[in-house]
Structure formats: structure tokens, C-alpha cells
Short mmCIF file of N, CA, C and O in Angstrom, two decimals:
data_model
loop_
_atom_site.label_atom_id
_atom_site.label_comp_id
_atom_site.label_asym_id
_atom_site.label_seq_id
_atom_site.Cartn_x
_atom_site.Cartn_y
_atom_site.Cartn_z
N UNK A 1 -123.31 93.44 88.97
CA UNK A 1 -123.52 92.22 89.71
C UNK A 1 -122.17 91.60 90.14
O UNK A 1 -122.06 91.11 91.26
N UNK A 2 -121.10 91.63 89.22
CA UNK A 2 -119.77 91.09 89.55
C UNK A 2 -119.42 91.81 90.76
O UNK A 2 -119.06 91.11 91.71
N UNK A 3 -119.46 93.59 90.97
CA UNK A 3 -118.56 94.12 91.83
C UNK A 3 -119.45 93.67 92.97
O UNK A 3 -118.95 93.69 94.09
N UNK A 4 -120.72 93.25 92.82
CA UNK A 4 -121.64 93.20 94.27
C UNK A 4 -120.84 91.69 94.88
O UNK A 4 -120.30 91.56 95.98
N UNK A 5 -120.92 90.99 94.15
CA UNK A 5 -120.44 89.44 94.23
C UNK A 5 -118.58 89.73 94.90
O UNK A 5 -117.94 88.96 95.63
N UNK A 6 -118.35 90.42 94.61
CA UNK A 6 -116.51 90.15 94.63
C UNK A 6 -117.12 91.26 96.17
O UNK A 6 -116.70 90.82 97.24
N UNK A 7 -117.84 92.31 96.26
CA UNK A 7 -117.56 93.18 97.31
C UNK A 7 -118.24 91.97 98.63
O UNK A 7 -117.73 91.99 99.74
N UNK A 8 -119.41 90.99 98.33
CA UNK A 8 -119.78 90.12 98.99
C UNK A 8 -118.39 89.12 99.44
O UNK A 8 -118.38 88.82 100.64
N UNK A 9 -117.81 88.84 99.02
CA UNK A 9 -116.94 87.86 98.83
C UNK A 9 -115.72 88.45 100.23
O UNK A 9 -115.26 88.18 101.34
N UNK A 10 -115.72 89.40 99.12
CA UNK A 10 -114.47 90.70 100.61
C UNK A 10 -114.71 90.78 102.15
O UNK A 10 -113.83 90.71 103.01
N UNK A 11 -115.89 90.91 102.34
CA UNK A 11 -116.63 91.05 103.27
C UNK A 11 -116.81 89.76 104.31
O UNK A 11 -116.57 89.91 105.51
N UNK A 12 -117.22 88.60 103.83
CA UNK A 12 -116.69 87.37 104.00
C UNK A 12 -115.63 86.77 104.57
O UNK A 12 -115.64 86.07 105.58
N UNK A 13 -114.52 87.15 103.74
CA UNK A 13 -113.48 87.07 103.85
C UNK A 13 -112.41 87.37 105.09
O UNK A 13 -111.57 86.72 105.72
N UNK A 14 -112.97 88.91 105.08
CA UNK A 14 -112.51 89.48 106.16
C UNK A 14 -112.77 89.21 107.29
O UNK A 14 -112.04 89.06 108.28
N UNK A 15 -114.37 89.10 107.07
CA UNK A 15 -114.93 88.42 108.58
C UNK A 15 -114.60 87.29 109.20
O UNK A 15 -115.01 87.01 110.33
N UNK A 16 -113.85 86.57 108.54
CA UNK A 16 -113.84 85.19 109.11
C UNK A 16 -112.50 85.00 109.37
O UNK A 16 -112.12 84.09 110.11
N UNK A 17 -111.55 85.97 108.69
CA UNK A 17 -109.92 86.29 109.55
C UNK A 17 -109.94 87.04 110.47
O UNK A 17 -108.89 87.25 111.07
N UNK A 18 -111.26 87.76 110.93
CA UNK A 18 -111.37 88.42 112.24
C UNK A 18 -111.93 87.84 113.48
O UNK A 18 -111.55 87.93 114.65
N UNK A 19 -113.27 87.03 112.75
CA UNK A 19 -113.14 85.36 113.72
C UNK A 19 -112.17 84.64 113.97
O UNK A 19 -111.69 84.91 115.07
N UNK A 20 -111.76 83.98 113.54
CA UNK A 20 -110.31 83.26 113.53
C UNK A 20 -109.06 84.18 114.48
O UNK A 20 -108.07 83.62 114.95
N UNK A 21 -109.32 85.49 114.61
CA UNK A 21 -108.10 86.01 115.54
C UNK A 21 -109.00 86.05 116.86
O UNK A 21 -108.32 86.07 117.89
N UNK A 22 -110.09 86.06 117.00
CA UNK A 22 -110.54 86.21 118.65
C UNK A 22 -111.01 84.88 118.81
O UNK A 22 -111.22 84.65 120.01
N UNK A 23 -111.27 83.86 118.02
CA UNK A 23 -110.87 82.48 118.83
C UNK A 23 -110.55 82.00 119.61
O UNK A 23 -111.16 81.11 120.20
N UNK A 24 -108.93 82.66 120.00
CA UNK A 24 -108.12 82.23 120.38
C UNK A 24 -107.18 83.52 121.36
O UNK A 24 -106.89 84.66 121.01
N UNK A 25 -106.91 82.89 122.54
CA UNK A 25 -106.63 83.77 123.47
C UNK A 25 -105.23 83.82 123.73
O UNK A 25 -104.82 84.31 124.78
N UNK A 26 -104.21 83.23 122.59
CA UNK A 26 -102.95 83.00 122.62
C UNK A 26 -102.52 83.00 121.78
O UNK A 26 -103.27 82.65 120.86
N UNK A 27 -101.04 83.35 121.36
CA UNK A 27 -100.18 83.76 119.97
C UNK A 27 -98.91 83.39 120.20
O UNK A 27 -98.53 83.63 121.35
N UNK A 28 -98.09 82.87 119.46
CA UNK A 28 -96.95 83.36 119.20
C UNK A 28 -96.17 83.14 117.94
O UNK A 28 -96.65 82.56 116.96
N UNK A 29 -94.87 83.66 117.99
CA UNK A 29 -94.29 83.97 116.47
C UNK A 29 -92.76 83.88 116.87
O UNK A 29 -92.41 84.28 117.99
N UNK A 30 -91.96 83.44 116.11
CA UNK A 30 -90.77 82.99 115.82
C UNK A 30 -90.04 83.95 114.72
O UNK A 30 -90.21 83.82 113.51
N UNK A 31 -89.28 84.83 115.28
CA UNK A 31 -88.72 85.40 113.86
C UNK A 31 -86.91 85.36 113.97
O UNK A 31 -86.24 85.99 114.79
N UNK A 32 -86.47 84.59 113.09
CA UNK A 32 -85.02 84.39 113.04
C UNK A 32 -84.07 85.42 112.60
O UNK A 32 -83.43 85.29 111.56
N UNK A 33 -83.95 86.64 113.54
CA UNK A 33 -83.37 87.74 112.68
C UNK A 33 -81.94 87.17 112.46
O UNK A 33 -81.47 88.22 112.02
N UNK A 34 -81.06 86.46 112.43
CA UNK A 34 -79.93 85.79 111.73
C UNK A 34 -80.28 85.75 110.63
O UNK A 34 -79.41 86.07 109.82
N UNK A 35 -81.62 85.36 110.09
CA UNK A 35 -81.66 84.85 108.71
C UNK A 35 -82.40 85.82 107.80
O UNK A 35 -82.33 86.02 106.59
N UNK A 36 -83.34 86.53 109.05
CA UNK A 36 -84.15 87.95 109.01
C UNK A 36 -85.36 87.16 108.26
O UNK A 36 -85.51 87.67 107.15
N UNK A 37 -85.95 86.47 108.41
CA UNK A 37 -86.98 85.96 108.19
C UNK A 37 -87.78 84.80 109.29
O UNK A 37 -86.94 84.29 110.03
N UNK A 38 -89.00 84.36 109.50
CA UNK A 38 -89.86 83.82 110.31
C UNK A 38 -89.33 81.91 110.32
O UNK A 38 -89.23 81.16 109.35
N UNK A 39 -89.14 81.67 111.44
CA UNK A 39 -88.99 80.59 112.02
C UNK A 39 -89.81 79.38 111.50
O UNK A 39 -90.82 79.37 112.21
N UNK A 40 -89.89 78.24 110.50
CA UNK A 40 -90.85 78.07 110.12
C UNK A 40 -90.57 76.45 111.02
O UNK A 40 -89.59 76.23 111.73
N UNK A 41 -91.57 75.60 110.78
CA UNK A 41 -91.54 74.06 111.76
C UNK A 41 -91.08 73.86 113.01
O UNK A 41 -90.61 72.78 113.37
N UNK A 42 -91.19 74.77 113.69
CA UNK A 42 -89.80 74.88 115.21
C UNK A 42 -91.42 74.74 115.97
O UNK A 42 -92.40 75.48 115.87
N UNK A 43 -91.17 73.19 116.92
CA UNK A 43 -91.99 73.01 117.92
C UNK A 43 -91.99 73.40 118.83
O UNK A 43 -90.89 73.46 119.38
N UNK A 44 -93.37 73.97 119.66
CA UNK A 44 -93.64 74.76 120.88
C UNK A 44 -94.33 74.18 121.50
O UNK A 44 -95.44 74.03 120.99
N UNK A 45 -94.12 73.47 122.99
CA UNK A 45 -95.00 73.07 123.62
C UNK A 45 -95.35 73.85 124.70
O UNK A 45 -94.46 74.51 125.23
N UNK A 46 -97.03 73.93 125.33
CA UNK A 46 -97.34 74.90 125.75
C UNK A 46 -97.53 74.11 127.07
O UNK A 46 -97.85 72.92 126.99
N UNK A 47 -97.32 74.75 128.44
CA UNK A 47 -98.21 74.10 129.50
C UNK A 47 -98.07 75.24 130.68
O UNK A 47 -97.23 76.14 130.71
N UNK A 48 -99.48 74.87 131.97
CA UNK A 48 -99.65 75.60 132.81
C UNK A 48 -99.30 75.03 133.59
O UNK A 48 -99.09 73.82 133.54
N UNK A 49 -99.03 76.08 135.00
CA UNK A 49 -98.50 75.49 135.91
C UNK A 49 -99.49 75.15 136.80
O UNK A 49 -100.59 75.68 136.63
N UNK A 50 -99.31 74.21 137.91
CA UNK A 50 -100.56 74.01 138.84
C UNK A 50 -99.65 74.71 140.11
O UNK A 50 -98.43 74.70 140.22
N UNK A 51 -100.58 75.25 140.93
CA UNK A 51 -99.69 76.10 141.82
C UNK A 51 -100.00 74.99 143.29
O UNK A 51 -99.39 74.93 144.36
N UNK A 52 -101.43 74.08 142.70
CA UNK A 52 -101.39 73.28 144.38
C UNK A 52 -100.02 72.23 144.58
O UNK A 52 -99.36 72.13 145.61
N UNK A 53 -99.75 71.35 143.05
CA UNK A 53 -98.82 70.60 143.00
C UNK A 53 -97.65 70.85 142.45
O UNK A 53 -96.82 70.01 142.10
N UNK A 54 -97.55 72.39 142.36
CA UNK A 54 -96.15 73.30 142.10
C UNK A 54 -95.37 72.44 140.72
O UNK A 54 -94.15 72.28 140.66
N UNK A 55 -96.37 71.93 139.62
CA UNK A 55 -95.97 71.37 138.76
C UNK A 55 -96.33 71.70 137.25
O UNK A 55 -97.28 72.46 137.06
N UNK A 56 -95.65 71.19 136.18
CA UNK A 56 -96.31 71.84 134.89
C UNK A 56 -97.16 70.93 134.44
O UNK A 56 -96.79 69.75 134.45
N UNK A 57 -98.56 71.30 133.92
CA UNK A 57 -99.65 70.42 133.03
C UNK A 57 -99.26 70.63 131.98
O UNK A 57 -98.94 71.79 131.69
N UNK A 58 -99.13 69.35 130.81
CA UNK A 58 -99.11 69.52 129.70
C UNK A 58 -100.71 70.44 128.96
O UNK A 58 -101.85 70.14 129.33
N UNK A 59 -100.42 71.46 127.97
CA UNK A 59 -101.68 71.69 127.58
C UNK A 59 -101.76 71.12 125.85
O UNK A 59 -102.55 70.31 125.35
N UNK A 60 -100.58 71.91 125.17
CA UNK A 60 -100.34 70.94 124.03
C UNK A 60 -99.38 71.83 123.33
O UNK A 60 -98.86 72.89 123.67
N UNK A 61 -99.23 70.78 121.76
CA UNK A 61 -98.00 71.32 121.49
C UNK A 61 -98.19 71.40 120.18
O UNK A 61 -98.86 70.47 119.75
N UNK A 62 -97.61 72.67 118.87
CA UNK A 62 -97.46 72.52 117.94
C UNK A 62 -96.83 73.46 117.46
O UNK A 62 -96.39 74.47 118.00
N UNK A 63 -96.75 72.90 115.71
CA UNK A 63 -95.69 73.65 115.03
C UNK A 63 -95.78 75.50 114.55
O UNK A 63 -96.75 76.26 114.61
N UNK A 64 -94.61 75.71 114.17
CA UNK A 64 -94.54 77.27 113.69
C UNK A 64 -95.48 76.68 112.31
O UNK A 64 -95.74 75.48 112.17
N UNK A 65 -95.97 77.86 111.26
CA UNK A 65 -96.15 77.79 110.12
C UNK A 65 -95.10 78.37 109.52
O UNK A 65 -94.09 78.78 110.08
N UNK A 66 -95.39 78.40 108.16
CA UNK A 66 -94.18 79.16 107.25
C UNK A 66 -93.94 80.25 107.60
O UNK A 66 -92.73 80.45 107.68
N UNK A 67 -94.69 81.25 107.90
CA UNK A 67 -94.35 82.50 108.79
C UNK A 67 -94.22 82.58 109.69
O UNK A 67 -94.08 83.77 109.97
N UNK A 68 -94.12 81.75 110.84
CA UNK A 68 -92.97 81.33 111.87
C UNK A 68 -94.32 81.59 112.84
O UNK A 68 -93.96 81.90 113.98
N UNK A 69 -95.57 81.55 112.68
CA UNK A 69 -96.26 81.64 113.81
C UNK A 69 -97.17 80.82 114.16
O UNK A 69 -97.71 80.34 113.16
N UNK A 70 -97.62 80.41 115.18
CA UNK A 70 -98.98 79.61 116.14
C UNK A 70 -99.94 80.50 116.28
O UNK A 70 -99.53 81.40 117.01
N UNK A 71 -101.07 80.68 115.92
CA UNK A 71 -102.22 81.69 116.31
C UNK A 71 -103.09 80.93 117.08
O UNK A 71 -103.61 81.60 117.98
N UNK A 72 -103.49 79.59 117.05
CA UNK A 72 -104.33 78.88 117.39
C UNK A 72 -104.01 78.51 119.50
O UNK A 72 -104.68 77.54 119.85
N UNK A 73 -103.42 78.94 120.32
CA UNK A 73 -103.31 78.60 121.54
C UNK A 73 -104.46 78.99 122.58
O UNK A 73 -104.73 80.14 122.92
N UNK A 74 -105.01 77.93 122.98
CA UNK A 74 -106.30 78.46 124.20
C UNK A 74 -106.87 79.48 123.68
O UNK A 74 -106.55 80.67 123.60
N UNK A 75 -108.32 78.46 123.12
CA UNK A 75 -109.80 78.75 122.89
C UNK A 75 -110.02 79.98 123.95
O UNK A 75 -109.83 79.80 125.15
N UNK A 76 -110.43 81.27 123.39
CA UNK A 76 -111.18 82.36 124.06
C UNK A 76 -112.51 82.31 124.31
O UNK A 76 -113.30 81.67 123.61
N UNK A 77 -112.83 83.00 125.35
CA UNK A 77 -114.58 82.91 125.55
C UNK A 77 -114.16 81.93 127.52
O UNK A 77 -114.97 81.71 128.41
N UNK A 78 -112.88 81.66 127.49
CA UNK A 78 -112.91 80.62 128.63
C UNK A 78 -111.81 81.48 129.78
O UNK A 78 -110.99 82.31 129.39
N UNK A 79 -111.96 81.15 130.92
CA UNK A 79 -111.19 81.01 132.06
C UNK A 79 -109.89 80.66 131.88
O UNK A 79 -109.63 79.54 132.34
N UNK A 80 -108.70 81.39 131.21
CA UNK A 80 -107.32 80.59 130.76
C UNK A 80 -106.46 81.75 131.97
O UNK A 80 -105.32 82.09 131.66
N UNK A 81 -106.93 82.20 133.04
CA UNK A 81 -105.91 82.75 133.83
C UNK A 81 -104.88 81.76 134.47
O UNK A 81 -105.23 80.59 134.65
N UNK A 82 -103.78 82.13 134.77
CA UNK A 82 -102.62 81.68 135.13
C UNK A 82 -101.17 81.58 134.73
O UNK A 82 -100.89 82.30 133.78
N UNK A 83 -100.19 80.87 135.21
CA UNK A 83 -98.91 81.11 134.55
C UNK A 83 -98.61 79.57 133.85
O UNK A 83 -98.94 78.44 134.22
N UNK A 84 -97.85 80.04 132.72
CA UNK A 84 -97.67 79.29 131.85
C UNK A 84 -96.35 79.18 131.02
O UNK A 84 -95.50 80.05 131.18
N UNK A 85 -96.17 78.33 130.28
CA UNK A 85 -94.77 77.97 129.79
C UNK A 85 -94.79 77.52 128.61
O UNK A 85 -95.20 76.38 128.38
N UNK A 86 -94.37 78.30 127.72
CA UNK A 86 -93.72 77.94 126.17
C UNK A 86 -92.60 77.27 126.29
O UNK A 86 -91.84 77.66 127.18
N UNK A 87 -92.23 76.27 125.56
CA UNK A 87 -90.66 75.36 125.42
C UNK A 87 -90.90 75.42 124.03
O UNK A 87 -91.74 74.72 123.46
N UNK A 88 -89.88 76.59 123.25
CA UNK A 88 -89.43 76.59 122.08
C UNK A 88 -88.23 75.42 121.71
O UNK A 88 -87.04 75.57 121.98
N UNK A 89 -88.80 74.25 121.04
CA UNK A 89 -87.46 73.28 120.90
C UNK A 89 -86.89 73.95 119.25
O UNK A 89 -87.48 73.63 118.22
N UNK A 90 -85.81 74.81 119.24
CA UNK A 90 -84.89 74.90 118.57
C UNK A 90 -83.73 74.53 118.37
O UNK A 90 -83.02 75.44 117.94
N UNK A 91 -83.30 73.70 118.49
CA UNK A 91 -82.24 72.90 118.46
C UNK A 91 -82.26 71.80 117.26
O UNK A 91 -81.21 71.32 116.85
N UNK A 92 -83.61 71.40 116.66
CA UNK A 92 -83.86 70.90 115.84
C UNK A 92 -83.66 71.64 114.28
O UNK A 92 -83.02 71.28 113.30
N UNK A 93 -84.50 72.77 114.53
CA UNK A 93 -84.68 74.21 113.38
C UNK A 93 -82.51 74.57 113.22
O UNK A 93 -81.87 75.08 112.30
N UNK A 94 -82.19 74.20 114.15
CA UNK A 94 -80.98 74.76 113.86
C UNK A 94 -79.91 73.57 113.10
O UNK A 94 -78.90 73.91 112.48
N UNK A 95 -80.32 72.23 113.26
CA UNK A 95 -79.78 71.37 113.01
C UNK A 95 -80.27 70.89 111.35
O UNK A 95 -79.65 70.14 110.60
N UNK A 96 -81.33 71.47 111.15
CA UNK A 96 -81.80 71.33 109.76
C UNK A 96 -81.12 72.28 108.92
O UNK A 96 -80.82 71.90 107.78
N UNK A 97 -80.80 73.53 109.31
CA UNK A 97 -79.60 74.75 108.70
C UNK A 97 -78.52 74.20 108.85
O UNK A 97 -77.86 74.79 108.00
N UNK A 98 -77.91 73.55 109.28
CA UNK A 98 -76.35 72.98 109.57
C UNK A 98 -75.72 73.63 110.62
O UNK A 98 -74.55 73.36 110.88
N UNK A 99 -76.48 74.67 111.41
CA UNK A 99 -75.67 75.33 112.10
C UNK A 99 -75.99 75.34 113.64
O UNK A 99 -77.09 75.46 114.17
N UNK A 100 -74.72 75.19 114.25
CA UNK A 100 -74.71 75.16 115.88
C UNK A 100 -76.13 75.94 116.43
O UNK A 100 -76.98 76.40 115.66
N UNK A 101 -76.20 75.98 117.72
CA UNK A 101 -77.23 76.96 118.84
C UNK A 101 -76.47 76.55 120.02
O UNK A 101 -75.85 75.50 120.13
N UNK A 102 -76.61 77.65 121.03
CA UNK A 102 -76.07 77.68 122.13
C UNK A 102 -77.52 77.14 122.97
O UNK A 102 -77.45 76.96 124.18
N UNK A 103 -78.55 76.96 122.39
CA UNK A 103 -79.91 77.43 122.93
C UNK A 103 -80.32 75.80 122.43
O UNK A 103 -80.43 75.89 121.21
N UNK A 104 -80.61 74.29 122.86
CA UNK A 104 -81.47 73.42 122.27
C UNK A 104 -82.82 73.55 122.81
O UNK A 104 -83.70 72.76 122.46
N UNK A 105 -83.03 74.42 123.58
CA UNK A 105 -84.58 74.75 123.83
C UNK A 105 -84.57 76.63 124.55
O UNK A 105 -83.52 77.19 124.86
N UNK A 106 -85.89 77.27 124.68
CA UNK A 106 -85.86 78.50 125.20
C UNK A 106 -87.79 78.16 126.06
O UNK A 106 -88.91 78.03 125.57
N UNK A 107 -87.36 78.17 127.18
CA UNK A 107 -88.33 78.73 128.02
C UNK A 107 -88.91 79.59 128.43
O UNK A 107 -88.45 80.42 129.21
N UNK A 108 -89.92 79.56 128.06
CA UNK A 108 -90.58 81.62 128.66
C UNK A 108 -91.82 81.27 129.20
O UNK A 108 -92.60 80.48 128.67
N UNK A 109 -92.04 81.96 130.44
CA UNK A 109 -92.87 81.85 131.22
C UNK A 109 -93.60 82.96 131.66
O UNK A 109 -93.01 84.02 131.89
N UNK A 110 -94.91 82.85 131.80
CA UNK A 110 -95.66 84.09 131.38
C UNK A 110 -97.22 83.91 132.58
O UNK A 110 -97.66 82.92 133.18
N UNK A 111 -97.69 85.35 132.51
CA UNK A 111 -98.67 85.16 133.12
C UNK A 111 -100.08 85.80 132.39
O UNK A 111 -100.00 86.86 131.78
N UNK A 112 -101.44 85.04 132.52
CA UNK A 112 -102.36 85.74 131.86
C UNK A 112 -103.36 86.07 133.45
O UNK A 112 -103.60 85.55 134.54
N UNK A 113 -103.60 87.01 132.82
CA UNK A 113 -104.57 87.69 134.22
C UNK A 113 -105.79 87.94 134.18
O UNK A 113 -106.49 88.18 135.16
N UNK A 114 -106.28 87.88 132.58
CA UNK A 114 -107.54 88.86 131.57
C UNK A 114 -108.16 87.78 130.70
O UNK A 114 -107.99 86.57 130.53
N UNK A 115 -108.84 88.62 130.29
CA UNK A 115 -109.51 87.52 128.73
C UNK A 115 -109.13 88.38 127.75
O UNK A 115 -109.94 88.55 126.85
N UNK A 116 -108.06 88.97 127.71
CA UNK A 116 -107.41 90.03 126.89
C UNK A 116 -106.80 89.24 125.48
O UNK A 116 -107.04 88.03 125.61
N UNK A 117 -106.38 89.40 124.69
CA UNK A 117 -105.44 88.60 123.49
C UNK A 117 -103.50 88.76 123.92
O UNK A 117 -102.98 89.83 123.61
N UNK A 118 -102.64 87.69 124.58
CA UNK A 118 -101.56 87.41 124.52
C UNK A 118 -100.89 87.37 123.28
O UNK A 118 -101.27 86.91 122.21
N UNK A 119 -100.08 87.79 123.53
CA UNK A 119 -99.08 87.40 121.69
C UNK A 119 -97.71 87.51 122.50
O UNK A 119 -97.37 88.50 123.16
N UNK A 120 -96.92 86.26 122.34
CA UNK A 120 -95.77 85.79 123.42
C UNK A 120 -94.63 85.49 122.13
O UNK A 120 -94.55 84.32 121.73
N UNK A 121 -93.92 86.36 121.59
CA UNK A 121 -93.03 86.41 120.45
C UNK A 121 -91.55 86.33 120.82
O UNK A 121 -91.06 86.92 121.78
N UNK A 122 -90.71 85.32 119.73
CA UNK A 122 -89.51 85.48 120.25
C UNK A 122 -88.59 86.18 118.82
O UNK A 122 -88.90 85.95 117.65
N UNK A 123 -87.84 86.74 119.09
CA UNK A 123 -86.85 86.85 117.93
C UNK A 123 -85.43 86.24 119.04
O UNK A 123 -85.02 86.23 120.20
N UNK A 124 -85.09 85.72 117.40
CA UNK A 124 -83.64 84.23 117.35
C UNK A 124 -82.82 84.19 116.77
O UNK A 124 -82.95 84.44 115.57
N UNK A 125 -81.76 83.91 117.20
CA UNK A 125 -80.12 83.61 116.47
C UNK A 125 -79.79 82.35 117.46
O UNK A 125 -80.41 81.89 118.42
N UNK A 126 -78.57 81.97 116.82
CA UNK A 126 -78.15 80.37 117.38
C UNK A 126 -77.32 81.37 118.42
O UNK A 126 -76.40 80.78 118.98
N UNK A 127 -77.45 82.66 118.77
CA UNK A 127 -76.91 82.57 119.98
C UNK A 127 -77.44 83.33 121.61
O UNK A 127 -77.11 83.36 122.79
N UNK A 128 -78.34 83.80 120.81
CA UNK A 128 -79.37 84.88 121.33
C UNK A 128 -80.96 84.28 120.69
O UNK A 128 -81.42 83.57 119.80
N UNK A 129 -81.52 85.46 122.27
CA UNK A 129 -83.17 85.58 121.97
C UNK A 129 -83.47 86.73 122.76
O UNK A 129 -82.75 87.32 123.57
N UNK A 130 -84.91 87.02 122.32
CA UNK A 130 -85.45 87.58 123.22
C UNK A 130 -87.05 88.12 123.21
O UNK A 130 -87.58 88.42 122.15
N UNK A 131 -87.62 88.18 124.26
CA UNK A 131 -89.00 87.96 123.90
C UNK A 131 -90.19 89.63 124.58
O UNK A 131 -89.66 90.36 125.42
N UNK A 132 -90.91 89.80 124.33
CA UNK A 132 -91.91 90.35 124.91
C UNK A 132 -93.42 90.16 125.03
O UNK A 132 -94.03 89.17 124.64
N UNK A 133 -93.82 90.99 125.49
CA UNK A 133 -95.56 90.86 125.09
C UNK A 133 -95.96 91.63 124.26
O UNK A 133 -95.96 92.82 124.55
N UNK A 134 -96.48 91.15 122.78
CA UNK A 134 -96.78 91.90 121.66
C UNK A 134 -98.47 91.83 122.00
O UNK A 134 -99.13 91.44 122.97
N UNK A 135 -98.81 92.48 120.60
CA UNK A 135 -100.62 92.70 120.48
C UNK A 135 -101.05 91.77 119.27
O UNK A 135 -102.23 91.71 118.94
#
């Protein structure tokens, strides 16, 4: 009865960290290879662009977790095509270490085309970055 209960439990478990990843039609992750570990509290604000008024909409903004990532960006199941803009404010994350950045913010601008899963990752040093499209 225990292993049925703990194999119930597993099962559960799993399922609902596999809900929780298709939620959401946006990712990203912060990893500080200077320090070689994940970016943790470094604010990201997200917004799209409008192409009639050639301007950025705020969509919203929040923090890294302890493992330096956001999983939660634009609800899936919806219409999120277009181009868009991360503003990594690091300049803060660097000022809490004591140490300089050449970088007080990093912009990356991106396009979604699909109802596919984005994952928009940066790896960081106070003097460098650089980003791709992960899975």
C-alpha cells in the first residue's frame, strides 16, 4: 500500500511540473559564468513591440529565482506572435557583489512566430554576455 501511495504521489508530481512547463510560452535564465553559477534576483522586464505605433508595450516584469530563471512569461494556449524585448537590469545584481559592469542593462530582442516553447537565455560577466534560443 505504501509503494502504491508514494508511486501515486510520483506520478502527481511529475504531472504537474509538466503542466507548469507548457503553461507558459516563454523562458528565460541567467547564468553568471564569472561566478559559474545562476543569476539569482536580477530584474527582467518584458515588452512587445507595436509595429502600428513603432513603440514598446509594457507586458511585465519579474525577478530571476535562485536558479537564475523566469519560467512563468506569456500564458500558452494564446496568440503571443511578435517581436519582443527583454531588459535584463544588471547593474543592480552587480552592485550587490561589489563589483563594476560595463553592462547596467542588456537588451535582447526576439521574435516569436509559433505556439512553440521560447527559452531566451543569457550567460554573464560584468563584462560580457551572450544569448541564444534554447529549448
Amino acid at each position: 500500500m505504501k509503494r502504491m501511495l508514494f508511486g501515486l504521489s510520483l506520478i502527481l508530481v511529475t504531472s504537474l511540473s509538466f503542466a507548469q512547463k507548457d503553461a507558459h510560452q516563454l523562458s528565460t535564465h541567467i547564468l553568471d559564468i564569472s561566478e559559474g553559477a545562476p543569476a539569482a534576483n536580477v530584474s527582467i522586464k518584458l515588452e512587445k513591440r507595436n509595429n502600428k505605433t513603432e513603440s514598446w508595450e509594457f507586458v511585465s516584469e519579474k525577478l530571476t529565482e535562485e536558479n537564475g530563471r523566469v519560467n512563468d512569461f506569456l500564458p500558452a494556449g494564446k496568440n503571443n506572435n511578435g517581436i519582443y524585448r527583454f531588459t535584463f537590469f544588471v547593474n543592480e545584481y552587480y552592485k550587490e557583489k561589489g563589483k563594476e559592469t560595463f553592462y547596467p542593462f542588456i537588451e535582447v530582442v526576439f521574435e516569436i512566430k509559433d505556439e512553440k516553447h521560447y527559452h531566451v537565455p543569457i550567460t554573464l560577466s560584468a563584462f560580457g554576455y551572450s544569448t541564444y534560443r534554447g529549448s
